[in-house]
mmCIF file of C-alpha atoms (C1' of nucleotides) in Angstrom:
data_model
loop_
_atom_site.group_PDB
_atom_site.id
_atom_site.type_symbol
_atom_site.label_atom_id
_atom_site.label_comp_id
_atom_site.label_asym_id
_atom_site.label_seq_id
_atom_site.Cartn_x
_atom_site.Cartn_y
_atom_site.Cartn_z
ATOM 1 C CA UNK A 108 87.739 61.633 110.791
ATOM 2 C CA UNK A 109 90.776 61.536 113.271
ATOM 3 C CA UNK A 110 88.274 63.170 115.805
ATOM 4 C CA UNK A 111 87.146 59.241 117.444
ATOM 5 C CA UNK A 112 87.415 58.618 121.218
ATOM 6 C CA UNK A 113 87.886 62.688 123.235
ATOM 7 C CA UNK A 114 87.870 60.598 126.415
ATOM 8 C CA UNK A 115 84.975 58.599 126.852
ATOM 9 C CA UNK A 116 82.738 60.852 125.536
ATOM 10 C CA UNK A 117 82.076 59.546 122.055
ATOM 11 C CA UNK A 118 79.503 62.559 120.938
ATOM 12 C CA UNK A 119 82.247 64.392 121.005
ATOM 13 C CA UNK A 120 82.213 64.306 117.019
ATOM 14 C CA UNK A 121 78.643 64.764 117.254
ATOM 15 C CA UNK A 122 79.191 67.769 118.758
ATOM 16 C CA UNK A 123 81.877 69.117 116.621
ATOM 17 C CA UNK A 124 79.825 68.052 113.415
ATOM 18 C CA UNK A 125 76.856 70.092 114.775
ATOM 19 C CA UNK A 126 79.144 72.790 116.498
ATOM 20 C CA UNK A 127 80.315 73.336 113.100
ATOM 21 C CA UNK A 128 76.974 73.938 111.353
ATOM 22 C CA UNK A 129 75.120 75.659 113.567
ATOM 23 C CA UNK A 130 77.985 77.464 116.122
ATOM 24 C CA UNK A 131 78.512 80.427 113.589
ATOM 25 C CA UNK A 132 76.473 83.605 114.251
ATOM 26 C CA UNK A 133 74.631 83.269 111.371
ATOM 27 C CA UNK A 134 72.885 80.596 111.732
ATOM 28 C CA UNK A 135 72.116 81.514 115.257
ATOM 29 C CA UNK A 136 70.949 84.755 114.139
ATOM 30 C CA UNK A 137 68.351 82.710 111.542
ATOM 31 C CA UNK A 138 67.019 79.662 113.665
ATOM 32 C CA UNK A 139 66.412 82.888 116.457
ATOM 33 C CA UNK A 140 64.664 85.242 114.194
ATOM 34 C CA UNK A 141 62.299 82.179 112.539
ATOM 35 C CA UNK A 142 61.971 80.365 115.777
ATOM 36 C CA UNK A 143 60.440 83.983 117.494
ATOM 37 C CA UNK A 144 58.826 85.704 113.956
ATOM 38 C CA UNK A 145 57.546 82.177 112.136
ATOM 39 C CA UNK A 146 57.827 82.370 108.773
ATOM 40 C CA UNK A 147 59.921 84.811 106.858
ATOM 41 C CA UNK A 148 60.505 85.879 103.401
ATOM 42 C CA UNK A 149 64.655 86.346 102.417
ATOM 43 C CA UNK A 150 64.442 89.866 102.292
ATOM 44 C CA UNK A 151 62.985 90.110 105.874
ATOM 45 C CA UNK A 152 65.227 88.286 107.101
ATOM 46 C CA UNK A 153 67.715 90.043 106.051
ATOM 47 C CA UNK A 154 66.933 93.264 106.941
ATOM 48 C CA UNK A 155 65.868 91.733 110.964
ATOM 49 C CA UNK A 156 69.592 90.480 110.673
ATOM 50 C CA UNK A 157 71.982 93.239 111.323
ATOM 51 C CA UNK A 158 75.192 92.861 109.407
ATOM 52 C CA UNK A 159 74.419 89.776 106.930
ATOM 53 C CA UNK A 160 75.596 90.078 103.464
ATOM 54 C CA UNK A 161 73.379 88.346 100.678
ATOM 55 C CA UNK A 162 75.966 85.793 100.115
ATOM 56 C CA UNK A 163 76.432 84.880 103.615
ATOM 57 C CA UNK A 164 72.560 84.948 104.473
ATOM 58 C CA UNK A 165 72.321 82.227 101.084
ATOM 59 C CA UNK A 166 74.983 79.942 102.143
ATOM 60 C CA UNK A 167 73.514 79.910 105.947
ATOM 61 C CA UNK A 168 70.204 78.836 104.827
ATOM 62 C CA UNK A 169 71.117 76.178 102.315
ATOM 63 C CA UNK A 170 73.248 74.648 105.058
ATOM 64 C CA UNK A 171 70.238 75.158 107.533
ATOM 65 C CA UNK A 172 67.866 73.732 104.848
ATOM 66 C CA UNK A 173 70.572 70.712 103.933
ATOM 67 C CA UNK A 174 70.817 69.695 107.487
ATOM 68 C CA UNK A 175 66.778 69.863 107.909
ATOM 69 C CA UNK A 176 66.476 72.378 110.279
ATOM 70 C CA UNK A 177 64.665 75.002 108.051
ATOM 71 C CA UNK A 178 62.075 74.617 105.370
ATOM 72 C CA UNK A 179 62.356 76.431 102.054
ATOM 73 C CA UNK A 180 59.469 77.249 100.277
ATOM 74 C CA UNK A 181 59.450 78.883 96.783
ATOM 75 C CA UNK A 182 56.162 80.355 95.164
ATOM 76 C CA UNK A 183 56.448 80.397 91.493
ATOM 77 C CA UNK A 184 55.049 84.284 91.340
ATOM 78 C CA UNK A 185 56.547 86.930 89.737
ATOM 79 C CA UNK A 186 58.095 88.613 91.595
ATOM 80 C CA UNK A 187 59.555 85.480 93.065
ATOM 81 C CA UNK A 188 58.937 84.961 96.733
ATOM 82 C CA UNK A 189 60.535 82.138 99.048
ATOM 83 C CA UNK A 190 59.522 81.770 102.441
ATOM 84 C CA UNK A 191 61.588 80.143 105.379
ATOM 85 C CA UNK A 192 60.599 78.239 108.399
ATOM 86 C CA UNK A 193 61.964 76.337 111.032
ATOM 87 C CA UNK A 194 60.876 72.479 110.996
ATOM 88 C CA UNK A 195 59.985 70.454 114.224
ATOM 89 C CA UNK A 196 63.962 69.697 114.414
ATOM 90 C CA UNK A 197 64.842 73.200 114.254
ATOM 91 C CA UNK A 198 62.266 74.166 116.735
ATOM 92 C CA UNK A 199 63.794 71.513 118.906
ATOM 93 C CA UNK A 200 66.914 73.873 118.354
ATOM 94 C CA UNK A 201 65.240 76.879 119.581
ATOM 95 C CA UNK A 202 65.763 75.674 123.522
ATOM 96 C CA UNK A 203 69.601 75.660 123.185
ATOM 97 C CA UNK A 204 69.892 78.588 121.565
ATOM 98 C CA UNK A 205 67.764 80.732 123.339
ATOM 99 C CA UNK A 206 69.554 79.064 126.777
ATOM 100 C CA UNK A 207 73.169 80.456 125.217
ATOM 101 C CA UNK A 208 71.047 83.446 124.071
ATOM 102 C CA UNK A 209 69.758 84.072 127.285
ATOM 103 C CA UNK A 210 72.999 83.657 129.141
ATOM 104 C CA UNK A 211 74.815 86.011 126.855
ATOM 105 C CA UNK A 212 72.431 88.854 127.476
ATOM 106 C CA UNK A 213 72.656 88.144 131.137
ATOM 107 C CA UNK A 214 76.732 88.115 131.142
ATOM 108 C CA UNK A 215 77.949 90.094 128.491
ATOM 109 C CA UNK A 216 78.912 92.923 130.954
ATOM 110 C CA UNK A 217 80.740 90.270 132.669
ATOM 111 C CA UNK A 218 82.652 89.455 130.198
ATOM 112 C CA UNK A 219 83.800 92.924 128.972
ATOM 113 C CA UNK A 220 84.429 93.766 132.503
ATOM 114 C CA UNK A 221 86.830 90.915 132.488
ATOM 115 C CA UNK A 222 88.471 91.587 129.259
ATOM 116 C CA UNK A 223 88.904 95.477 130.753
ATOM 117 C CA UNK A 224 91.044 93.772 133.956
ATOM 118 C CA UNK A 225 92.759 91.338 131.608
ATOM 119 C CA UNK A 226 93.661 93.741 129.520
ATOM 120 C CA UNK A 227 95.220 96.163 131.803
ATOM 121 C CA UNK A 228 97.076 93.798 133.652
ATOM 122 C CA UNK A 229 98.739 92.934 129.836
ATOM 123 C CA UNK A 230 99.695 96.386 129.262
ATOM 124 C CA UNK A 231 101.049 97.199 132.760
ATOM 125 C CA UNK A 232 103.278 93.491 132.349
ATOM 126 C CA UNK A 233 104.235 94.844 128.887
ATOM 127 C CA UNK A 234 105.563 97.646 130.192
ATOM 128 C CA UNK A 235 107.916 95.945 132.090
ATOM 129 C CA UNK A 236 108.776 93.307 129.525
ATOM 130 C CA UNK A 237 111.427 95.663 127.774
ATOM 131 C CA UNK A 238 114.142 95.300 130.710
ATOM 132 C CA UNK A 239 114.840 91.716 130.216
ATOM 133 C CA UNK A 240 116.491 92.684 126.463
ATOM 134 C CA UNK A 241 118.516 95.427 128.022
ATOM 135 C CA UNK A 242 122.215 94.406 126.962
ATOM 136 C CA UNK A 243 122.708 91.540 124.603
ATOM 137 C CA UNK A 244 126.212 92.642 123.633
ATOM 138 C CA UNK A 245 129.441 90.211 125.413
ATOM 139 C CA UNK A 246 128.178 87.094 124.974
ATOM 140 C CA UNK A 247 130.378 84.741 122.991
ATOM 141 C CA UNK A 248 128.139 82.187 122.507
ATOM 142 C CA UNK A 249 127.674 83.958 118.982
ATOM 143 C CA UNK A 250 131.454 82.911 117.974
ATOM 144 C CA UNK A 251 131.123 79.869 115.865
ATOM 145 C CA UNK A 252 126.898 79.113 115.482
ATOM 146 C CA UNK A 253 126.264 81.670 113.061
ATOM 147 C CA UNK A 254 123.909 79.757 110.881
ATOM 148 C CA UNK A 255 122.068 81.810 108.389
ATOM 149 C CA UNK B 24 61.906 86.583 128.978
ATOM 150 C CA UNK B 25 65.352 88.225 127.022
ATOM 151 C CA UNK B 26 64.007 86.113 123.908
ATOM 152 C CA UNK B 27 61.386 89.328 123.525
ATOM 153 C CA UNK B 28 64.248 91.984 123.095
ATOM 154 C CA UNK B 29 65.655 90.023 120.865
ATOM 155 C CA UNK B 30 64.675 92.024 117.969
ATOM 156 C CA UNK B 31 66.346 94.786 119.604
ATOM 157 C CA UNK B 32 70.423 94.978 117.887
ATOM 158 C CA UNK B 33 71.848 95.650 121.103
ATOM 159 C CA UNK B 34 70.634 92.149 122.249
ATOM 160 C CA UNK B 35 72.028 90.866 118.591
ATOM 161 C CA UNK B 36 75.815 92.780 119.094
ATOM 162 C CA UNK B 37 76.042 90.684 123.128
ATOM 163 C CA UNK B 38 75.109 87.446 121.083
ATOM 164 C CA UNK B 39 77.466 88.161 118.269
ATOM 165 C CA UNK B 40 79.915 88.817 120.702
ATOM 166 C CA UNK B 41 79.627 86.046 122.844
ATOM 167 C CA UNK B 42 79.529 83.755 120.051
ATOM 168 C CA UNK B 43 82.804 84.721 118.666
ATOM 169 C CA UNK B 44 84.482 83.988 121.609
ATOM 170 C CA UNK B 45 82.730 80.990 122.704
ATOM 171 C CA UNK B 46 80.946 79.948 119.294
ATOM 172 C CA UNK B 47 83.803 77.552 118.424
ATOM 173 C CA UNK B 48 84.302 74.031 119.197
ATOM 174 C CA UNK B 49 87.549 74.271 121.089
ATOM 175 C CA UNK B 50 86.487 76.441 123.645
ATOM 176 C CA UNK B 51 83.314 74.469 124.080
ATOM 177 C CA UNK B 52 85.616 71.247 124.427
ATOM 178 C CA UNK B 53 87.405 72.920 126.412
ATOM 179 C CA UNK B 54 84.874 74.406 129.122
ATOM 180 C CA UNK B 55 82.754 71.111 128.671
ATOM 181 C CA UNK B 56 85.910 68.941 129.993
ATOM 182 C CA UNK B 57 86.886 71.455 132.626
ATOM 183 C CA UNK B 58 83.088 71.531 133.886
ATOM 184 C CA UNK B 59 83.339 67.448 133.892
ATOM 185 C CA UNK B 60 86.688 66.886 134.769
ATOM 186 C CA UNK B 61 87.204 69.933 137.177
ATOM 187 C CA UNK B 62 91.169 71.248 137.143
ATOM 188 C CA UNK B 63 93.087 70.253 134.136
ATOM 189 C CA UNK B 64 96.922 70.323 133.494
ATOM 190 C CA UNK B 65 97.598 71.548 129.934
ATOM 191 C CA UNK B 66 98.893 68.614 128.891
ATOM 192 C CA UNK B 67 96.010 67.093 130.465
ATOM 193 C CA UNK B 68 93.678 69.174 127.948
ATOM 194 C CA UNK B 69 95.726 68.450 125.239
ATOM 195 C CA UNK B 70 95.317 64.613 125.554
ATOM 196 C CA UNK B 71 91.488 64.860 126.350
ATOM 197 C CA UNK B 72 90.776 67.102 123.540
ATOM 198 C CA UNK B 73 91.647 64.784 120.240
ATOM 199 C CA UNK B 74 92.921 66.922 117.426
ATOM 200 C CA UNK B 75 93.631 70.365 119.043
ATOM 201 C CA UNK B 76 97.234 71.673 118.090
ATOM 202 C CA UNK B 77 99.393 72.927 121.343
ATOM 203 C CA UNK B 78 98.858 76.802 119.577
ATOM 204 C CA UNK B 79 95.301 76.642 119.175
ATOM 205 C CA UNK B 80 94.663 74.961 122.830
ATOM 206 C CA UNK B 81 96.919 77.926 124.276
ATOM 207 C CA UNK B 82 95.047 80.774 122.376
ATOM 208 C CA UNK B 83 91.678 79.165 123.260
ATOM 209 C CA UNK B 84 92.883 79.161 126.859
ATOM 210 C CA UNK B 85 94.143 82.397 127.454
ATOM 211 C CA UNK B 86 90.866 84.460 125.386
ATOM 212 C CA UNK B 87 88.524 82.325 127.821
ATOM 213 C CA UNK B 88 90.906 83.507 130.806
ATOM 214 C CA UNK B 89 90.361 87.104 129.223
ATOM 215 C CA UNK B 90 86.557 86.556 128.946
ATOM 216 C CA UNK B 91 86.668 85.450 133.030
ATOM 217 C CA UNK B 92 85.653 82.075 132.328
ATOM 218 C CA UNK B 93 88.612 80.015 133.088
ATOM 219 C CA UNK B 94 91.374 80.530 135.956
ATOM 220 C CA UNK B 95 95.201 79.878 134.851
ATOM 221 C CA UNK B 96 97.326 78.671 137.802
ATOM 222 C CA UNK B 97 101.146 78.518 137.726
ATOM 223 C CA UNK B 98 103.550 76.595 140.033
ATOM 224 C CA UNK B 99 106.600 77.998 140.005
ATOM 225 C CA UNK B 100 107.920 74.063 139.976
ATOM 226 C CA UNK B 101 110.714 72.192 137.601
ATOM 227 C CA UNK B 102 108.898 71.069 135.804
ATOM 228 C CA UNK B 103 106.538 73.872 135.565
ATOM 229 C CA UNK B 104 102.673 73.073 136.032
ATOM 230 C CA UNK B 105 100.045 75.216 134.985
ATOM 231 C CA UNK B 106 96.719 74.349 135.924
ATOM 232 C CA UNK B 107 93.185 74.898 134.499
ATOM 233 C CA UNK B 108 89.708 75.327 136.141
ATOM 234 C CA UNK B 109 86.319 76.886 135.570
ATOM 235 C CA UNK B 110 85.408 80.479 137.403
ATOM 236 C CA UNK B 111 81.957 80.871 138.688
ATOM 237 C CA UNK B 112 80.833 82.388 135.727
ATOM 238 C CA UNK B 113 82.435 79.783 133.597
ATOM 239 C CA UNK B 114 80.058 77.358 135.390
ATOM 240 C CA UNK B 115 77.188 79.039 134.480
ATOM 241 C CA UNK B 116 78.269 78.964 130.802
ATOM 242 C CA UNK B 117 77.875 75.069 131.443
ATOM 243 C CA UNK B 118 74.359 74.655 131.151
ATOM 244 C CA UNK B 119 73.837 76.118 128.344
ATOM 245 C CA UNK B 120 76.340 74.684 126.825
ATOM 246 C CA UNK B 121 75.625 71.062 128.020
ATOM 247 C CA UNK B 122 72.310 71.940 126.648
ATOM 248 C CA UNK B 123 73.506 71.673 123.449
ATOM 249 C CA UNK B 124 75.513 69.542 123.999
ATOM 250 C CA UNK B 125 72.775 67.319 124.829
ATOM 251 C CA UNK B 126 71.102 68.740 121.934
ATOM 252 C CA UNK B 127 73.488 67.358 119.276
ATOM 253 C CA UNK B 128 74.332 63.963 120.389
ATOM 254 C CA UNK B 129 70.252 63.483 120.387
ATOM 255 C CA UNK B 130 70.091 64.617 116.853
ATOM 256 C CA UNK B 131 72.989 64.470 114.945
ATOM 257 C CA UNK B 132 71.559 61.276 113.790
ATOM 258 C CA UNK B 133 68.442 63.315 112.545
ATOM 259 C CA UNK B 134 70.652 66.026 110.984
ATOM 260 C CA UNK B 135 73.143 62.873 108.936
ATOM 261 C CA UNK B 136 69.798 61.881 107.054
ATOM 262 C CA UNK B 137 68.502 65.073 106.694
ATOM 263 C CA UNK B 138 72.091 65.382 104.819
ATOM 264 C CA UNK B 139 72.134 62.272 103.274
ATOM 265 C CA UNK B 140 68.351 63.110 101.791
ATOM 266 C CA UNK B 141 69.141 66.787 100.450
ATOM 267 C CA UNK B 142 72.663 65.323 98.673
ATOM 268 C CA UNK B 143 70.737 62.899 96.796
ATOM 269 C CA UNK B 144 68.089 64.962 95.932
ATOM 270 C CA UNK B 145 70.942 67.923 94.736
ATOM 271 C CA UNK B 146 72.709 64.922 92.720
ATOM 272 C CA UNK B 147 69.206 64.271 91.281
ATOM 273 C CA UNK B 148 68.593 67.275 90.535
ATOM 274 C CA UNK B 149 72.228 67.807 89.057
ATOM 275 C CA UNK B 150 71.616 65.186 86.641
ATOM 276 C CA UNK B 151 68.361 66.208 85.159
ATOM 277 C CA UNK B 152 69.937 70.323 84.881
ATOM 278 C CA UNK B 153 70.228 70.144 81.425
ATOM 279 C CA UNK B 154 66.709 69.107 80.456
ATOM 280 C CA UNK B 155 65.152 71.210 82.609
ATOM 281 C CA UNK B 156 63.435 70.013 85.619
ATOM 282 C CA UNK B 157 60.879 67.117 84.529
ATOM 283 C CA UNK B 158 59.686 65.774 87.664
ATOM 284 C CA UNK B 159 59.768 66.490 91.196
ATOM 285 C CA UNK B 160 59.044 63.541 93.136
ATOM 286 C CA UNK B 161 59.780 61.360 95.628
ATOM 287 C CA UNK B 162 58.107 63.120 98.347
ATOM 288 C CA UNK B 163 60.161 63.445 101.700
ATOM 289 C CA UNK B 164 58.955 64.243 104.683
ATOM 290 C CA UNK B 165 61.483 66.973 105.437
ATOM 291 C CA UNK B 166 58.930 68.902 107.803
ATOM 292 C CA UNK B 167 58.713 66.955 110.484
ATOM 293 C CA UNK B 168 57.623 62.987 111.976
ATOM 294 C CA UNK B 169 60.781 62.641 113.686
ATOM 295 C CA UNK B 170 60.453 59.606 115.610
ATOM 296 C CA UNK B 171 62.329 59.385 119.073
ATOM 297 C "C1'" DC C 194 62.829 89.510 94.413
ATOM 298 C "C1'" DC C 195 65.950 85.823 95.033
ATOM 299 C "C1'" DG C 196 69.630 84.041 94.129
ATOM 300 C "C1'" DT C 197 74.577 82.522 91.766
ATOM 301 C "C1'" DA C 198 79.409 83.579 90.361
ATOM 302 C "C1'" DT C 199 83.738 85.763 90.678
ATOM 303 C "C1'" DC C 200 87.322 88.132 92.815
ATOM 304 C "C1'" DC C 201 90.237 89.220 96.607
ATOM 305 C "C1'" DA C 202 91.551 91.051 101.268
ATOM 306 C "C1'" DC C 203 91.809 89.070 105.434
ATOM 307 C "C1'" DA C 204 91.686 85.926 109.293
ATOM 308 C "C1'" DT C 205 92.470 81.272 110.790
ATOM 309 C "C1'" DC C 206 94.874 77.268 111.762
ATOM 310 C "C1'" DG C 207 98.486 73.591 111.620
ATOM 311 C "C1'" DA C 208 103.285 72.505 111.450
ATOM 312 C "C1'" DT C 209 107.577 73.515 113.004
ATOM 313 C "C1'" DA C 210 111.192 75.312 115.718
ATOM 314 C "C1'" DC C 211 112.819 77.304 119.850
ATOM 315 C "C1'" DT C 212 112.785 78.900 125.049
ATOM 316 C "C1'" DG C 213 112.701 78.845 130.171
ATOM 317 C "C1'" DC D 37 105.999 70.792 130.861
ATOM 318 C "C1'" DA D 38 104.136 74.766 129.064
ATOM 319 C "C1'" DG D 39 104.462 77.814 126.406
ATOM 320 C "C1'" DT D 40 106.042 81.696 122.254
ATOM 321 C "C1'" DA D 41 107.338 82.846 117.315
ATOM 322 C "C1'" DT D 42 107.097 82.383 112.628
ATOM 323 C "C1'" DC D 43 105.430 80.917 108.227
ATOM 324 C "C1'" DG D 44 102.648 79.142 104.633
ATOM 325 C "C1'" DA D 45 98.454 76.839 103.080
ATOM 326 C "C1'" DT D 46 93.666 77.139 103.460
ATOM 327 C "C1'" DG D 47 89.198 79.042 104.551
ATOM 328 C "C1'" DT D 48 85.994 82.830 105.116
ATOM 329 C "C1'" DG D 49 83.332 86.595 104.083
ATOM 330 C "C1'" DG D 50 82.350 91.090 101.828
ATOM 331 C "C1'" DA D 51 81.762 93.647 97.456
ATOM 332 C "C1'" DT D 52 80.287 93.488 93.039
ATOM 333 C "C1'" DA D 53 78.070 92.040 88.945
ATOM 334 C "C1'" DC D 54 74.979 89.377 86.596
ATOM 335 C "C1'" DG D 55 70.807 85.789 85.709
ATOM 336 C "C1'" DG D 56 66.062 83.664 86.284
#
DNA sequence: CCGTATCCACATCGATACTG
DNA sequence: CAGTATCGATGTGGATACGG
């Protein structure tokens, strides 16, 4: 609503709207594992996604499903089975994601290298942070602001 | 190419990873106007990205200077001026990103009536709950036919 | 087998106030 | 200008239990 006009760039809500969606790992996880394996029942998929709880693995594919980037399909058998499937817009998706996919495999070790440097240079500053708090006795500004 | 190991969970735990860090919208804002704009002031940032608070801008900005994807400059000036710019491997992240980037504006249209389609049928389906699912019509074509 | 519902610990984020 | 600190509301996600 109060996200109008980031510069020029008016898809800038557009991208936030879809960010939103489809920028958690879930749903990443999904549109990747349909997009490479086809169809899939629930079950498979999550057991080829590491980590998902039921709930989670629901609540990503209705919002997949709602926002018509995955087809649900339910056979009335017994036991029930439901298949999933990506449809032409969420095999449109596949190119992104596999890009970002792609580049995370290829720069992950970047990254943690980074975080390693950034890291120690925090702890070696925080070492030295404790010096500026040495004495805080003396000072009278104290005298008449003591506002609890 | 890395879409093949993709089954493999060490592939999964980079993705996951990455994602977190550079899954949500602010950082994407952010790295999408450094990689247009070039160097940005904070305040610069601030303005250019509508709706991000001065805490959530700052933590954004110093975990993608941890990940090695964004340089933090200080001049020791009055007033002080801190400046912001992609690293090489920050660039990199821009084409996938821009990808989808590219990606939404083109179908966030697609994805609204997808929306708009699956509410009504929900509310439709809402309605009739209590009498137990009479009819199922009004045949959609969810699958596919997007035009361009 | 495929969900939905409930509870609750936990993280996230915005608002606000203050500093150098 | 460019942060840091704190707090409280809100959201998120896992565990669990139950229903079709």
């Amino acid at each position: 609503m109060s996200l109008q006009d980031t510069s020029q760039h008016s898809n800038c809500t557009a991208m936030s709207d879809v960010l939103n969606r489809i920028g958690d790992k879930w749903s990443v996880m999904v549109v990747g594992m349909l997009g490479r394996q086809g169809t899939l029942r629930f079950n498979e998929l999550k057991r080829l996604i590491n980590g998902v709880s039921q709930r989670m693995l629901t609540l990503t594919l209705r919002n997949l499903e709602r926002d018509g980037l995955v087809t649900r399909t339910i056979y009335p058998e017994v036991p029930p089975r439901v298949e999933y499937a990506l449809t032409e817009l969420g095999k449109t998706l596949q190119q992104p994601i596999s890009a970002l996919w792609d580049w995370s495999s290829e720069n992950h070790g970047s990254i943690m290298d980074a975080r390693a440097i950034y890291d120690a240079r925090s702890a070696a500053v925080a070492e030295d942070a404790p010096r500026k708090v040495a004495y805080v006795g003396s000072e009278g500004r104290l005298a008449g602001a003591r506002s609890i």
